[in-house]
Amino acid sequence: MPAAIPLTQSITWVGANDRETELFEGIWPLPRGVSYNSYLIAGEKVALVDTVKHTSFERHLEKIRQTIGDRTVDYLIINHMEPDHSGSVNLLLNVFPELKIVGNKKTADFLSRFYGVRSNVVTVEDRGELDLGTHKLIFNLTPMVHWPETMMTYDSTDKVLFSGDAFGGFGALDGGIFDDEVDLGYFEDEILRYFSNIVAKYAVMVEKAITKISDLEIGIVASTHGPVWRKDPGAIISRYARWSRHEAEEGVTIVYGSMYGNTERMMEAVAQGLAEEEVSRIRIHNVSKTHVSYLIRDAWRFRALLLGSPTYDTRLYPPMDYFVKLIEHKMLKNRILGLFGTYGWSGGGVGTLTEFAKNSSCELVEPVVEAQCAPTAEDLKACRLLGQNIVKRLKASPKTA
Ligand code: FEO
């Protein structure tokens, strides 16, 4: 039986790894799985912080029993109501019928609407407290990180911040759960992918939440997904802070689509132009082959983004259209942008990309290159120039992360 893992003398990880679910929220691939982190605080009273997706409940309950034996769970603290964390509420109530559920007013509304739970609900205000005897909990309301009811619970006794989705990442916990015992290099991509796919739309609220918790002495960051940060909790907080400010690393993401290789030839010329100006961190994605989840991640990672697309039925190529709509939806900001593409008899692809650029807060670098049918030598030269100009623009201002 997989074990419960102590964070402190009286706080234990009782979460579960999910290596079965293919798509998180039915959208985002989970090739490395995901963890649903839940924590048990065993004071004079026992509190559970969040639960797990209902499919993982048995493993969750095994760990609770391992930790507290026949004692009851007195409180369930709900930091976040999305069903990957709240999905076991009714199952838990079957086992612990006297359980009091602690959340804020919005939590109570979701509890009623999702699960029909209306009794034994304790609502707390911002900076409200709950005394478990040996442990004191302080509730910090941090709305829209990532739903309206989200809050972070701080254990002032052991200095543990239970942060909900904030500071989380994709990836099942392979063996150890702590930042000092897992391969952080391996997790890094998955943490950024989680941030950019799930939380980034609420970047402003993440920034506000980080400001709000800045007066807390935090020894451990215990998120609902991914590693628990005990060696360097500041590392994950500062990563999230940078990403929320839309700060990015030096480098270029190229996302292109191509039906018959003509836009692809333009992409190769653009990439050559980039390399000629000595940028080595270049990530090239075929929009039809790579899941949009990874495209969003790399758009968030690097300062420059190049989009290349054919025209399809007088409009933007549908896979590119989906990607562009998602980065609009996720409200990506402050990127250096380059555009290129093709059309057959009527424009539409590059025109739509240009509209996107105008309506975004990104800086468009010239030339925008549009070729009819197949790129000419002049078109390819212009593509190389676009690549070179992107790098010149990158070098003209210092990197931000
Ligand atoms: Fe991990 Fe917003 O739920």
XYZ file of C-alpha atoms in Angstrom, residues 40-48 64-65 68-75 92 95-100:
26
model
C -4.022 15.668 7.265
C -3.339 17.787 10.349
C -3.604 15.683 13.486
C -3.910 18.012 16.438
C -6.301 17.588 19.346
C -8.805 17.883 16.535
C -8.111 16.386 13.131
C -8.410 18.451 9.961
C -8.069 17.313 6.384
C -5.977 8.693 6.304
C -6.500 5.430 8.205
C -5.021 8.418 12.413
C -6.260 4.863 12.822
C -9.806 4.859 14.170
C -9.874 8.547 15.093
C -12.384 10.625 13.234
C -11.722 13.552 10.929
C -13.309 16.586 12.580
C -12.876 19.163 9.823
C -15.796 11.279 2.909
C -17.148 7.590 6.329
C -17.104 10.578 8.702
C -20.747 11.736 8.984
C -19.966 14.274 11.729
C -17.397 16.025 9.546
C -17.605 19.827 9.549
